mmCIF file of N, CA and C in Angstrom:
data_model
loop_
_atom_site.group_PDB
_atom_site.id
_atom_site.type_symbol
_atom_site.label_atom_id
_atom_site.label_comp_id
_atom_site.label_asym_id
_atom_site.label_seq_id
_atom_site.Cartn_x
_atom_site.Cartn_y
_atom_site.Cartn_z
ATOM 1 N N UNK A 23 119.086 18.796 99.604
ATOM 2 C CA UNK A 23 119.102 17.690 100.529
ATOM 3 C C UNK A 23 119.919 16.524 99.961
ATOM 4 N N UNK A 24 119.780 16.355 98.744
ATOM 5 C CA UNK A 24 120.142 15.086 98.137
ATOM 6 C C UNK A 24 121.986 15.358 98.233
ATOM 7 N N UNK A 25 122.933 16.607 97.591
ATOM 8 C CA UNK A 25 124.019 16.869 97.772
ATOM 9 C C UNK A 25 124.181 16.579 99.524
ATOM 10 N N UNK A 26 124.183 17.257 100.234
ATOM 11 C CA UNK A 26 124.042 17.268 101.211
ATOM 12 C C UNK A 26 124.278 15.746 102.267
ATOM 13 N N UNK A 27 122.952 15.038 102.159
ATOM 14 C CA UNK A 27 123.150 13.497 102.151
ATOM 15 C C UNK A 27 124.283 12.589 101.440
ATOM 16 N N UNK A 28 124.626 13.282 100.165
ATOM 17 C CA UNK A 28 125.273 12.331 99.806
ATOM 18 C C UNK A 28 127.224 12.162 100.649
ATOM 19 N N UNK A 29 127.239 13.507 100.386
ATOM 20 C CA UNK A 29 128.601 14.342 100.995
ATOM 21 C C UNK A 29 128.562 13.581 102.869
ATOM 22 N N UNK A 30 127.382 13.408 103.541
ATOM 23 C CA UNK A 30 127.471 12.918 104.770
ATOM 24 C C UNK A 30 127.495 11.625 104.704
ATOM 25 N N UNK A 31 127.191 10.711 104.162
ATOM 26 C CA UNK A 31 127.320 9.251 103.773
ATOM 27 C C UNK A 31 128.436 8.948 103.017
ATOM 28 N N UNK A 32 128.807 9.861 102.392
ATOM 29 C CA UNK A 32 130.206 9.139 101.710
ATOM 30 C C UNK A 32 131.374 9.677 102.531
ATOM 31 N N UNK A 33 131.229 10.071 103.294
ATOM 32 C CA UNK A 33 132.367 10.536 104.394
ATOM 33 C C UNK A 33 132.448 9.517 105.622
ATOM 34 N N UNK A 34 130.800 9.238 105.874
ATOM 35 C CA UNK A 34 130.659 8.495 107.289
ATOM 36 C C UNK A 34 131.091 7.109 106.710
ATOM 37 N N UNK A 35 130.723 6.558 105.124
ATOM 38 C CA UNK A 35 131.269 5.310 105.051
ATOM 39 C C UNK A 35 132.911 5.527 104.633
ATOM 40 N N UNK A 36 133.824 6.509 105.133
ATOM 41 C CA UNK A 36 135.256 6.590 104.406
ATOM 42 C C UNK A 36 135.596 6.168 102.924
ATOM 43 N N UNK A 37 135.127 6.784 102.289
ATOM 44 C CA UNK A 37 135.159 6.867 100.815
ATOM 45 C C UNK A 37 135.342 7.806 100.513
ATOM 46 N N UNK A 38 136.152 7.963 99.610
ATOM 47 C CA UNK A 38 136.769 9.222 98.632
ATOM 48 C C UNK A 38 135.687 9.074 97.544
ATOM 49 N N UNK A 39 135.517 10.574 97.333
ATOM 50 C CA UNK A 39 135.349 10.882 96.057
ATOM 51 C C UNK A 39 135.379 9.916 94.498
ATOM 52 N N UNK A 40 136.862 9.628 94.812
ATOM 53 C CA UNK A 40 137.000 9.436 93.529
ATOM 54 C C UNK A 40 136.743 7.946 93.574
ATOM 55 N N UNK A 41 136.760 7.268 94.733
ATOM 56 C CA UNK A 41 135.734 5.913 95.178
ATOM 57 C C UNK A 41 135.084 5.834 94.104
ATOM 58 N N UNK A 42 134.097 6.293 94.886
ATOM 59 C CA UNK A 42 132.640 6.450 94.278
ATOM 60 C C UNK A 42 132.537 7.075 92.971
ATOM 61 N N UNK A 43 132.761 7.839 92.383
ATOM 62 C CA UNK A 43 133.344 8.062 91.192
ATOM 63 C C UNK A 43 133.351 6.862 89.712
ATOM 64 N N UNK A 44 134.541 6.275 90.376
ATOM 65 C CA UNK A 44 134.893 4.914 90.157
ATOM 66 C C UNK A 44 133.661 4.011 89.269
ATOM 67 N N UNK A 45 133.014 3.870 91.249
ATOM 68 C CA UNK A 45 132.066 2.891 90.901
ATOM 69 C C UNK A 45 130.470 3.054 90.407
ATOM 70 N N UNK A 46 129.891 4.653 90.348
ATOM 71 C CA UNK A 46 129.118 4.300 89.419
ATOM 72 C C UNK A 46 129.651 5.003 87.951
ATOM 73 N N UNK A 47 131.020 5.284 87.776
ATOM 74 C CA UNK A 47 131.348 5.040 86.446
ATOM 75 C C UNK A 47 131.210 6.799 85.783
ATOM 76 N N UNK A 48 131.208 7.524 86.624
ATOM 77 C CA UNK A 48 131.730 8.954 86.036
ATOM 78 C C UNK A 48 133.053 9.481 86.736
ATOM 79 N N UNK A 49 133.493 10.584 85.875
ATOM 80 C CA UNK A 49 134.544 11.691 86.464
ATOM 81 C C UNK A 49 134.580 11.902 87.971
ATOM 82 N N UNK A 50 135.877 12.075 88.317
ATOM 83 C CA UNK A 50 135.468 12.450 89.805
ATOM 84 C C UNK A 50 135.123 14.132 89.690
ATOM 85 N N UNK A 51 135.271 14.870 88.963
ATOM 86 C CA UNK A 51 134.499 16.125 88.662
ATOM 87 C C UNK A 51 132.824 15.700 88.666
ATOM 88 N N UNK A 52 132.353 15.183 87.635
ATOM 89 C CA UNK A 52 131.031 14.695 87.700
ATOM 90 C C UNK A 52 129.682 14.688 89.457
ATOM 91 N N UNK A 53 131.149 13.539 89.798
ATOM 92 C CA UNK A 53 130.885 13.558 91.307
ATOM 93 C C UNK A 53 130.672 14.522 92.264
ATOM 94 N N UNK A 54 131.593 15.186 92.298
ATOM 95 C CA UNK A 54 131.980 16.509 92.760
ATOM 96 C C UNK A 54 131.051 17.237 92.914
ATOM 97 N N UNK A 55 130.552 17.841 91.336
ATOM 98 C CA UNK A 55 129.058 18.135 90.964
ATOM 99 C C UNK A 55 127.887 17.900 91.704
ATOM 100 N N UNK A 56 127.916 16.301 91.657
ATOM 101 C CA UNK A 56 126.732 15.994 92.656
ATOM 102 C C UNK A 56 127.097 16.509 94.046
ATOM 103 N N UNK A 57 127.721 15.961 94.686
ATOM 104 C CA UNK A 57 127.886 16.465 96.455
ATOM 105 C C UNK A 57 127.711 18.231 95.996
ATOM 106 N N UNK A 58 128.070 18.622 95.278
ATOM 107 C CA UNK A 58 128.117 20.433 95.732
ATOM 108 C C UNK A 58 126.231 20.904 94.940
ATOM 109 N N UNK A 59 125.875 19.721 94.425
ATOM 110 C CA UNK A 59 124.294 20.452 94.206
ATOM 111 C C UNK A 59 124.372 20.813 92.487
ATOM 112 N N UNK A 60 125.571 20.855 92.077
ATOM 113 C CA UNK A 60 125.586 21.566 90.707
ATOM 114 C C UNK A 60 125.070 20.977 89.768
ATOM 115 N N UNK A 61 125.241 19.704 89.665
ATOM 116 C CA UNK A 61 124.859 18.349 88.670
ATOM 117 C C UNK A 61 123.674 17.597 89.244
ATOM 118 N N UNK A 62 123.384 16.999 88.347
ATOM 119 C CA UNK A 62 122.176 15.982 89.098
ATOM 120 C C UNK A 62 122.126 14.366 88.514
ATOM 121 N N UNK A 63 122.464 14.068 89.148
ATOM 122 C CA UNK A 63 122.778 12.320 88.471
ATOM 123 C C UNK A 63 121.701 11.605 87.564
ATOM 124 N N UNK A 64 121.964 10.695 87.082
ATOM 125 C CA UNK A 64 120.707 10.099 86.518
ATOM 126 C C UNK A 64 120.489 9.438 87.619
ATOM 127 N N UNK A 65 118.560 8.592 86.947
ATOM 128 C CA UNK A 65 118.257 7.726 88.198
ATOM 129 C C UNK A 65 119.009 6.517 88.265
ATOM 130 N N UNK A 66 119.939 5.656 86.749
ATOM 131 C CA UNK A 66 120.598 4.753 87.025
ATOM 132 C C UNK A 66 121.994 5.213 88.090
ATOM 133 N N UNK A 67 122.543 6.060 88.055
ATOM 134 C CA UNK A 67 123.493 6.925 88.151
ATOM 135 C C UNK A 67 123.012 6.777 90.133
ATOM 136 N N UNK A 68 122.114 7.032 90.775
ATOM 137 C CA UNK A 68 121.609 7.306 92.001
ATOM 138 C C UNK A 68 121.409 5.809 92.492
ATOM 139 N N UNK A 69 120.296 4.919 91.559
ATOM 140 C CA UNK A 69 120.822 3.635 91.990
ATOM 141 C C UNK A 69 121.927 3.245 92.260
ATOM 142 N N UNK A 70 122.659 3.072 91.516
ATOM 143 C CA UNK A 70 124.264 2.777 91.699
ATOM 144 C C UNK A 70 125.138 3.417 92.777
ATOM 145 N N UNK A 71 124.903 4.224 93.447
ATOM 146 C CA UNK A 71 125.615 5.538 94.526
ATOM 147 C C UNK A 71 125.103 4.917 95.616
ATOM 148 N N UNK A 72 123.329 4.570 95.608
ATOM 149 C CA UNK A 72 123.066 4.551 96.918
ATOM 150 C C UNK A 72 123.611 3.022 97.571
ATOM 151 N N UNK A 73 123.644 1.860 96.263
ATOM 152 C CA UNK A 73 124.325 0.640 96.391
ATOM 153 C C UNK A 73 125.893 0.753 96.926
ATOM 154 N N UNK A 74 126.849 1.551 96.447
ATOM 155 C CA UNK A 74 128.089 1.743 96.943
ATOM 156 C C UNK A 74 128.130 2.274 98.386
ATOM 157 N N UNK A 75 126.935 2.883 99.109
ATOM 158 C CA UNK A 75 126.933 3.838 100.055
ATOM 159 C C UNK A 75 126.096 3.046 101.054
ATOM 160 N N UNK A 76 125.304 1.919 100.483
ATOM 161 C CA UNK A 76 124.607 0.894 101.640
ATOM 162 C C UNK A 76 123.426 1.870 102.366
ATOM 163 N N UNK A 77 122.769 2.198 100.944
ATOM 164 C CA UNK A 77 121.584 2.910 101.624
ATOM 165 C C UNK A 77 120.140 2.555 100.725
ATOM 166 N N UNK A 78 119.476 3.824 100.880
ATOM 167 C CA UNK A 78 118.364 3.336 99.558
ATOM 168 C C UNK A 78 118.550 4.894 98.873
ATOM 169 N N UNK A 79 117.632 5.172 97.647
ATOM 170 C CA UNK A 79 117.653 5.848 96.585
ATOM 171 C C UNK A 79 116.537 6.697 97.290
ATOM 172 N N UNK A 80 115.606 6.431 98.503
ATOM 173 C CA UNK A 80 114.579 7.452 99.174
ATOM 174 C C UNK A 80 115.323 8.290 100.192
ATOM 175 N N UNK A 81 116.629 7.375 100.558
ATOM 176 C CA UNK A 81 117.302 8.657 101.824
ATOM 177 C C UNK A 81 117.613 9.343 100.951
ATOM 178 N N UNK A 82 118.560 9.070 99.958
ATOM 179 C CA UNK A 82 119.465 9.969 99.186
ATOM 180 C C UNK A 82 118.872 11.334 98.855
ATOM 181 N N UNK A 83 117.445 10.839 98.519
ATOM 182 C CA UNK A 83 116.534 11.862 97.429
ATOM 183 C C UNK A 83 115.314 12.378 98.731
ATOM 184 N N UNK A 84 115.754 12.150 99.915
ATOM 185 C CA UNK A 84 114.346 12.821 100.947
ATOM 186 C C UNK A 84 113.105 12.148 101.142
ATOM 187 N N UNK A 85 112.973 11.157 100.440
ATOM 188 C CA UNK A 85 111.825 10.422 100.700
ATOM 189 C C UNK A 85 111.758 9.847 101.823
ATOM 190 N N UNK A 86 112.805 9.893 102.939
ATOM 191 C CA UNK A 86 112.503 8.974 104.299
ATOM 192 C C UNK A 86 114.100 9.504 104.916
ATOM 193 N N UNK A 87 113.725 9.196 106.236
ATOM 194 C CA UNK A 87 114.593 9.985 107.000
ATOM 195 C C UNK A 87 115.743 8.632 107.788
ATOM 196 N N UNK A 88 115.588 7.527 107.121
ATOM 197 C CA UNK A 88 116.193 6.516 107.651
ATOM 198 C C UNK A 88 117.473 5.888 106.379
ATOM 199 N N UNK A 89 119.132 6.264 106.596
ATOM 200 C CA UNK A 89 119.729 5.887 106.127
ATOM 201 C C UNK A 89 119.967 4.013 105.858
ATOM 202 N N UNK A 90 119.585 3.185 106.973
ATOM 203 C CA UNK A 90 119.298 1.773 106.737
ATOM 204 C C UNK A 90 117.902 1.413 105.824
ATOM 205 N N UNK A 91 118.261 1.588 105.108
ATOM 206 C CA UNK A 91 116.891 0.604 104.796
ATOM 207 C C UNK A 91 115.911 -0.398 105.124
ATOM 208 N N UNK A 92 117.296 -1.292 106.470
ATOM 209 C CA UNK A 92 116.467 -2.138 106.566
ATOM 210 C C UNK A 92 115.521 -1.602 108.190
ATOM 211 N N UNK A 93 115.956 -0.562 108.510
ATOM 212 C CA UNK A 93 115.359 0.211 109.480
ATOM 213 C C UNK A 93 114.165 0.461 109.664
ATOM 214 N N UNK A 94 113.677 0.345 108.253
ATOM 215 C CA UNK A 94 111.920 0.881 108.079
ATOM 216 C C UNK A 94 111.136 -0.167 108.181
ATOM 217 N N UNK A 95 111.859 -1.602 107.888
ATOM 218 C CA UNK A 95 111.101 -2.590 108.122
ATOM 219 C C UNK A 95 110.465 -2.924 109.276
ATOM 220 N N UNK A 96 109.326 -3.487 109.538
ATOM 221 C CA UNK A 96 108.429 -3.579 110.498
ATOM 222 C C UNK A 96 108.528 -5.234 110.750
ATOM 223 N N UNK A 97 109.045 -5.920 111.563
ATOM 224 C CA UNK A 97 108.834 -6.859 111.662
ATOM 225 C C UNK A 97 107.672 -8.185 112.487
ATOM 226 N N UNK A 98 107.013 -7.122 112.885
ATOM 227 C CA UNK A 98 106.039 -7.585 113.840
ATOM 228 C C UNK A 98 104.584 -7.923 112.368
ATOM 229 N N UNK A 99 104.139 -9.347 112.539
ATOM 230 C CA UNK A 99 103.382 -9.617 111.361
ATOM 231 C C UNK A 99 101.898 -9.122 111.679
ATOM 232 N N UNK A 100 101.630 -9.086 113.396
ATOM 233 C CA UNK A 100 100.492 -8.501 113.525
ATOM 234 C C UNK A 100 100.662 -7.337 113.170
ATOM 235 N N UNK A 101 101.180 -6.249 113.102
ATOM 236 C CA UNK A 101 100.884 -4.489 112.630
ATOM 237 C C UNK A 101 101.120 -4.634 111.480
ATOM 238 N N UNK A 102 101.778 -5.672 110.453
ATOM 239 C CA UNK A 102 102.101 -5.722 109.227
ATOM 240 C C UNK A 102 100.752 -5.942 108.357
ATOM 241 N N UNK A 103 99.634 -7.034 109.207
ATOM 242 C CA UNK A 103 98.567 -7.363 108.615
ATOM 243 C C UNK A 103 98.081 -6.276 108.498
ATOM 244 N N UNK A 104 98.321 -5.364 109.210
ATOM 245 C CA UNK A 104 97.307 -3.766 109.001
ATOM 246 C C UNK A 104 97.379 -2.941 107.977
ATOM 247 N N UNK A 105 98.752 -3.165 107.061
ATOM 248 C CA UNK A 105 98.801 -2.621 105.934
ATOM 249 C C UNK A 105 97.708 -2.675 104.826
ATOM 250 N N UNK A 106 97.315 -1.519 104.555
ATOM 251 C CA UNK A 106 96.523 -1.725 103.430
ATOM 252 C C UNK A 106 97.379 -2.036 101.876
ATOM 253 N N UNK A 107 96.496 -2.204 100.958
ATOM 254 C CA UNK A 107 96.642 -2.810 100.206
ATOM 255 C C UNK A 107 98.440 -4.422 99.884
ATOM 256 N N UNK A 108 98.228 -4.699 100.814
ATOM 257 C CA UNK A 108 98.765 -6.143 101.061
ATOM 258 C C UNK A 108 98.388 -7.256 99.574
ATOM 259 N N UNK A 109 99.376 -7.347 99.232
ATOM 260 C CA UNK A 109 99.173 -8.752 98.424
ATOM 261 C C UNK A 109 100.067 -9.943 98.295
ATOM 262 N N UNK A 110 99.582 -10.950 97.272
ATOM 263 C CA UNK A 110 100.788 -12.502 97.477
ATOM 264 C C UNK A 110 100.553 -12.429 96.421
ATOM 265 N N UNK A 111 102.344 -12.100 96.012
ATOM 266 C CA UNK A 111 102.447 -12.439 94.151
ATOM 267 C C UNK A 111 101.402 -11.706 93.384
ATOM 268 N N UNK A 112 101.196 -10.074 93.624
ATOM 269 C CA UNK A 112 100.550 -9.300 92.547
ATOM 270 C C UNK A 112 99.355 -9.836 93.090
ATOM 271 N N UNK A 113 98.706 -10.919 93.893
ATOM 272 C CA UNK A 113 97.276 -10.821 93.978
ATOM 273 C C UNK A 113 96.832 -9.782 94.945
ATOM 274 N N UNK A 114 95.794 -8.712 95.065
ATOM 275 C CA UNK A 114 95.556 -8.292 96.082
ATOM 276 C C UNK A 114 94.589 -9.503 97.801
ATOM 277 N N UNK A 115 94.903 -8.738 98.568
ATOM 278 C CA UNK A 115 94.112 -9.736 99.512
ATOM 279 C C UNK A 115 93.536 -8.759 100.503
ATOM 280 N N UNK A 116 91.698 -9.367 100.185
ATOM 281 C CA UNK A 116 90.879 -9.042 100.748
ATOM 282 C C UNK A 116 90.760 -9.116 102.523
ATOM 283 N N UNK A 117 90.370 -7.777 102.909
ATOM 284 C CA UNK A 117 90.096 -7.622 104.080
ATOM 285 C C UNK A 117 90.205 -9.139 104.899
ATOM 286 N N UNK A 118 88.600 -10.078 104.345
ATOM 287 C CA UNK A 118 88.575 -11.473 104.964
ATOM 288 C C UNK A 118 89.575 -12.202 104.767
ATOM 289 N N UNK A 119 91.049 -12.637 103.988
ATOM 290 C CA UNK A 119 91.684 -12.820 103.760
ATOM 291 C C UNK A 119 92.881 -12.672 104.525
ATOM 292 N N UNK A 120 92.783 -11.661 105.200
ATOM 293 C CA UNK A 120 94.010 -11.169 106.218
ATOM 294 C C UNK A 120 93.374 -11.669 107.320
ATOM 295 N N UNK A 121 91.441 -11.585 107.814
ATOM 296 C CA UNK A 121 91.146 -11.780 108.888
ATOM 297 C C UNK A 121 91.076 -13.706 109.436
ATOM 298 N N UNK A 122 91.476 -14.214 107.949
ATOM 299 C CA UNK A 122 91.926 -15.706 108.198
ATOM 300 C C UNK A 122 92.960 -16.194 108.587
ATOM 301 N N UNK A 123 94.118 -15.050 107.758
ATOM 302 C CA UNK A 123 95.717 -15.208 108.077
ATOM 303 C C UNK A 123 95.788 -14.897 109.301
ATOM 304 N N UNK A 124 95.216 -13.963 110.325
ATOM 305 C CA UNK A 124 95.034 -13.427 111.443
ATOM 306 C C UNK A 124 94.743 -14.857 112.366
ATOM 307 N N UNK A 125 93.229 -15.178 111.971
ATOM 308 C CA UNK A 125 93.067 -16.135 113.144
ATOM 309 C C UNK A 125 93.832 -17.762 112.957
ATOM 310 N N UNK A 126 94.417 -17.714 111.689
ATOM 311 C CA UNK A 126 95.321 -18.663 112.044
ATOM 312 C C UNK A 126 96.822 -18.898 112.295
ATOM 313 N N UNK A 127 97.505 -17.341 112.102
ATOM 314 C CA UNK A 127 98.644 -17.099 112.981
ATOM 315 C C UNK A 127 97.965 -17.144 115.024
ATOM 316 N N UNK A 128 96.914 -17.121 114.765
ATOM 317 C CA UNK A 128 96.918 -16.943 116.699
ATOM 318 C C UNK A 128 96.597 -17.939 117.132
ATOM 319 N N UNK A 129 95.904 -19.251 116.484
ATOM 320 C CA UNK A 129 95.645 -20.367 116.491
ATOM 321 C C UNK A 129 97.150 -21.249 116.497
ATOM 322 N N UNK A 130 97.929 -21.476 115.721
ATOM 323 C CA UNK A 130 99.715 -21.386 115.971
ATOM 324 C C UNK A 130 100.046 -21.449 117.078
ATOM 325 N N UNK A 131 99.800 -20.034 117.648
ATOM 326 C CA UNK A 131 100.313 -19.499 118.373
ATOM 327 C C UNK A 131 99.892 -20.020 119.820
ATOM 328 N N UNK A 132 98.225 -20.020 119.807
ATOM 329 C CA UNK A 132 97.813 -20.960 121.306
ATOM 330 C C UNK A 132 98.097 -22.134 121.014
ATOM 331 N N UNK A 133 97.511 -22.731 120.067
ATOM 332 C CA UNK A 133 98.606 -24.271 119.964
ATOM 333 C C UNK A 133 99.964 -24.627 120.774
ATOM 334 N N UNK A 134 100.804 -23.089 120.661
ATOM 335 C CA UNK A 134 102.293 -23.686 120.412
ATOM 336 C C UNK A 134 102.404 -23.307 122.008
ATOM 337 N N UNK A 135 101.851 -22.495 122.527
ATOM 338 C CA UNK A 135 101.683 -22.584 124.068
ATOM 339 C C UNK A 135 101.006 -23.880 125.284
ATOM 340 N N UNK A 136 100.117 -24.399 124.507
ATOM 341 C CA UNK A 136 99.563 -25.747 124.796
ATOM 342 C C UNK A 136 100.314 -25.979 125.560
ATOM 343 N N UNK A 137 100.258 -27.345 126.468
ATOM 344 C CA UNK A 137 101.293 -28.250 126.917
ATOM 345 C C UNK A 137 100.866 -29.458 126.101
ATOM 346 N N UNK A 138 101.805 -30.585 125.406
ATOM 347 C CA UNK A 138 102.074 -31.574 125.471
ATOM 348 C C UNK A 138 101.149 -32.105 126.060
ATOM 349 N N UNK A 139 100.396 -33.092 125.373
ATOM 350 C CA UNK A 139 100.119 -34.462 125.911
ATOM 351 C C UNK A 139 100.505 -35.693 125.626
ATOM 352 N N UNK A 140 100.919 -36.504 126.494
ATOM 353 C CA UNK A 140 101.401 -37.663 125.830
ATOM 354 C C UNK A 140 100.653 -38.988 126.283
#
């Protein structure tokens, strides 16, 4: 999968071989290697590929079926609160904790619907 992916992304972004090669800093044989399955990159080696290729290191390697990365993002903060284990800065945050952030994003929110009084 990973050859495979890589050979379809470095074609769809028009890059040669020896591009990419180049830029994470091996042979264009090396390269080669990788797209045909023969070689297997390091993980600095894969970082660096998936950065030239404007992807992440989970398409490359099968972990997710979405070449954008930023594709997977969820931007809606209500289904986001649903994530488990959620934290701020390494702290974890407790169930009640989200159910505060909750009622005061919706509190905001009827607020900001209000009308004006003057």
């Amino acid at each position: 999968m990973f050859a495979k992916r890589l050979k379809q992304l470095r074609k769809s972004r028009k890059l040669t071989m020896q591009e990419v090669a180049d830029y994470v800093g091996v042979a264009k044989s090396t390269y080669a290697g990788y797209e045909s399955g023969y070689r297997q990159p390091t993980i600095e080696s894969i970082q660096t590929i998936s950065r030239k290729l404007r992807t992440s290191a989970d398409y490359l390697l099968g972990l997710t079926d979405h070449p954008d990365p930023s594709a997977e993002l969820n931007h809606n903060a209500k289904e986001y609160l649903n994530v488990e284990q959620l934290h701020w800065d390494g702290v974890p945050l407790e169930k009640d904790d989200l159910d505060l952030i909750r009622n005061l994003l919706e509190r905001v929110l009827r607020d900001r619907a209000l009308p004006k009084q003057e």
